[in-house]
PDB file of C-alpha atoms in Angstrom:
ATOM      1  CA  UNK A 493      38.337  48.610 -12.223  1.00  0.00           C
ATOM      2  CA  UNK A 494      35.132  48.481 -14.157  1.00  0.00           C
ATOM      3  CA  UNK A 495      31.687  48.531 -12.643  1.00  0.00           C
ATOM      4  CA  UNK A 496      29.452  45.811 -13.983  1.00  0.00           C
ATOM      5  CA  UNK A 497      25.709  46.034 -13.686  1.00  0.00           C
ATOM      6  CA  UNK A 498      23.500  42.978 -13.282  1.00  0.00           C
ATOM      7  CA  UNK A 499      20.205  42.709 -15.030  1.00  0.00           C
ATOM      8  CA  UNK A 500      17.298  43.349 -12.631  1.00  0.00           C
ATOM      9  CA  UNK A 501      15.514  40.172 -13.756  1.00  0.00           C
ATOM     10  CA  UNK A 502      18.461  38.110 -12.559  1.00  0.00           C
ATOM     11  CA  UNK A 503      18.569  39.725  -9.133  1.00  0.00           C
ATOM     12  CA  UNK A 504      14.793  39.323  -8.797  1.00  0.00           C
ATOM     13  CA  UNK A 505      15.056  35.649  -9.731  1.00  0.00           C
ATOM     14  CA  UNK A 506      17.797  34.994  -7.160  1.00  0.00           C
ATOM     15  CA  UNK A 507      15.834  36.851  -4.485  1.00  0.00           C
ATOM     16  CA  UNK A 508      12.684  34.848  -5.234  1.00  0.00           C
ATOM     17  CA  UNK A 509      14.562  31.541  -5.055  1.00  0.00           C
ATOM     18  CA  UNK A 510      16.111  32.488  -1.707  1.00  0.00           C
ATOM     19  CA  UNK A 511      12.684  33.532  -0.386  1.00  0.00           C
ATOM     20  CA  UNK A 512      11.165  30.242  -1.565  1.00  0.00           C
ATOM     21  CA  UNK A 513      13.869  28.235   0.222  1.00  0.00           C
ATOM     22  CA  UNK A 514      13.267  30.170   3.428  1.00  0.00           C
ATOM     23  CA  UNK A 515       9.520  29.698   3.060  1.00  0.00           C
ATOM     24  CA  UNK A 516       9.820  25.936   2.531  1.00  0.00           C
ATOM     25  CA  UNK A 517      11.969  25.355   5.619  1.00  0.00           C
ATOM     26  CA  UNK A 518       9.137  25.250   8.227  1.00  0.00           C
ATOM     27  CA  UNK A 519       7.082  22.888   6.089  1.00  0.00           C
ATOM     28  CA  UNK A 520      10.077  20.597   5.596  1.00  0.00           C
ATOM     29  CA  UNK A 521      10.810  20.605   9.316  1.00  0.00           C
ATOM     30  CA  UNK A 522       7.196  19.714  10.155  1.00  0.00           C
ATOM     31  CA  UNK A 523       7.224  16.962   7.527  1.00  0.00           C
ATOM     32  CA  UNK A 524      10.368  15.472   9.057  1.00  0.00           C
ATOM     33  CA  UNK A 525       8.835  15.656  12.532  1.00  0.00           C
ATOM     34  CA  UNK A 526       5.641  13.959  11.386  1.00  0.00           C
ATOM     35  CA  UNK A 527       7.572  11.198   9.606  1.00  0.00           C
ATOM     36  CA  UNK A 528       9.681  10.507  12.702  1.00  0.00           C
ATOM     37  CA  UNK A 529       6.604  10.480  14.927  1.00  0.00           C
ATOM     38  CA  UNK A 530       4.662   8.154  12.633  1.00  0.00           C
ATOM     39  CA  UNK A 531       7.602   5.744  12.402  1.00  0.00           C
ATOM     40  CA  UNK A 532       7.979   5.708  16.196  1.00  0.00           C
ATOM     41  CA  UNK A 533       4.256   4.992  16.612  1.00  0.00           C
ATOM     42  CA  UNK A 534       4.413   2.216  14.032  1.00  0.00           C
ATOM     43  CA  UNK A 535       7.346   0.557  15.804  1.00  0.00           C
ATOM     44  CA  UNK A 536       5.576   0.818  19.168  1.00  0.00           C
ATOM     45  CA  UNK A 537       2.492  -0.826  17.645  1.00  0.00           C
ATOM     46  CA  UNK A 538       4.625  -3.642  16.290  1.00  0.00           C
ATOM     47  CA  UNK A 539       6.287  -4.093  19.676  1.00  0.00           C
ATOM     48  CA  UNK A 540       2.873  -4.239  21.352  1.00  0.00           C
ATOM     49  CA  UNK A 541       1.679  -6.910  18.942  1.00  0.00           C
ATOM     50  CA  UNK A 542       4.834  -8.959  19.469  1.00  0.00           C
ATOM     51  CA  UNK A 543       4.445  -8.679  23.239  1.00  0.00           C
ATOM     52  CA  UNK A 544       0.855  -9.900  23.065  1.00  0.00           C
ATOM     53  CA  UNK A 545       1.837 -12.839  20.875  1.00  0.00           C
ATOM     54  CA  UNK A 546       4.630 -13.837  23.241  1.00  0.00           C
ATOM     55  CA  UNK A 547       2.296 -13.536  26.236  1.00  0.00           C
ATOM     56  CA  UNK A 548      -0.247 -15.790  24.517  1.00  0.00           C
ATOM     57  CA  UNK A 549       2.431 -18.414  23.904  1.00  0.00           C
ATOM     58  CA  UNK A 550       3.425 -18.237  27.569  1.00  0.00           C
ATOM     59  CA  UNK A 551      -0.191 -18.551  28.737  1.00  0.00           C
ATOM     60  CA  UNK A 552      -0.760 -21.545  26.481  1.00  0.00           C
ATOM     61  CA  UNK A 553       2.377 -23.217  27.794  1.00  0.00           C
ATOM     62  CA  UNK A 554       1.297 -22.576  31.398  1.00  0.00           C
ATOM     63  CA  UNK A 555      -2.143 -24.045  30.666  1.00  0.00           C
ATOM     64  CA  UNK A 556      -0.610 -27.154  29.108  1.00  0.00           C
ATOM     65  CA  UNK A 557       1.677 -27.589  32.115  1.00  0.00           C
ATOM     66  CA  UNK A 558      -1.281 -27.241  34.480  1.00  0.00           C
ATOM     67  CA  UNK A 559      -3.377 -29.788  32.583  1.00  0.00           C
ATOM     68  CA  UNK A 560      -0.430 -32.191  32.443  1.00  0.00           C
ATOM     69  CA  UNK A 561       0.074 -31.823  36.186  1.00  0.00           C
ATOM     70  CA  UNK A 562      -3.604 -32.597  36.798  1.00  0.00           C
ATOM     71  CA  UNK A 563      -3.715 -35.567  34.442  1.00  0.00           C
ATOM     72  CA  UNK A 564      -0.431 -37.078  35.588  1.00  0.00           C
ATOM     73  CA  UNK A 565      -1.322 -37.079  39.266  1.00  0.00           C
ATOM     74  CA  UNK A 566      -1.239 -40.617  40.655  1.00  0.00           C
ATOM     75  CA  UNK A 567      -4.478 -42.381  41.501  1.00  0.00           C
ATOM     76  CA  UNK A 568      -3.558 -42.660  45.173  1.00  0.00           C
ATOM     77  CA  UNK A 569      -3.076 -38.913  45.440  1.00  0.00           C
ATOM     78  CA  UNK A 570      -6.309 -38.298  43.556  1.00  0.00           C
ATOM     79  CA  UNK A 571      -8.138 -40.644  45.911  1.00  0.00           C
ATOM     80  CA  UNK A 572      -6.768 -38.925  49.019  1.00  0.00           C
ATOM     81  CA  UNK A 573      -7.637 -35.475  47.669  1.00  0.00           C
ATOM     82  CA  UNK A 574     -11.110 -36.605  46.680  1.00  0.00           C
ATOM     83  CA  UNK A 575     -11.636 -38.193  50.096  1.00  0.00           C
ATOM     84  CA  UNK A 576     -10.586 -34.943  51.817  1.00  0.00           C
ATOM     85  CA  UNK A 577     -12.959 -32.943  49.650  1.00  0.00           C
ATOM     86  CA  UNK A 578     -15.873 -35.260  50.395  1.00  0.00           C
ATOM     87  CA  UNK A 579     -15.048 -35.369  54.134  1.00  0.00           C
ATOM     88  CA  UNK A 580     -15.076 -31.580  54.411  1.00  0.00           C
ATOM     89  CA  UNK A 581     -18.575 -31.259  53.077  1.00  0.00           C
TER      90      UNK A 581
END
């Protein structure tokens, strides 16, 4: 069996590449964490905006229903209510 020697430049190159990979790992992990966090915050902001829009639609619908109820009240009921308000003064 023959003993083969490897050039020192090759072993140094492989060692440096392995060291670089190990050195890049924490930065890559932090980058992945920051990307996940920013995406989660963006989705929560979008959900908040959608919730506000849906609430505004609901409030507008409730206001329309209230105005319709007031305007569609019969004149006899309006007269009785008005009379009660004036009598209680």
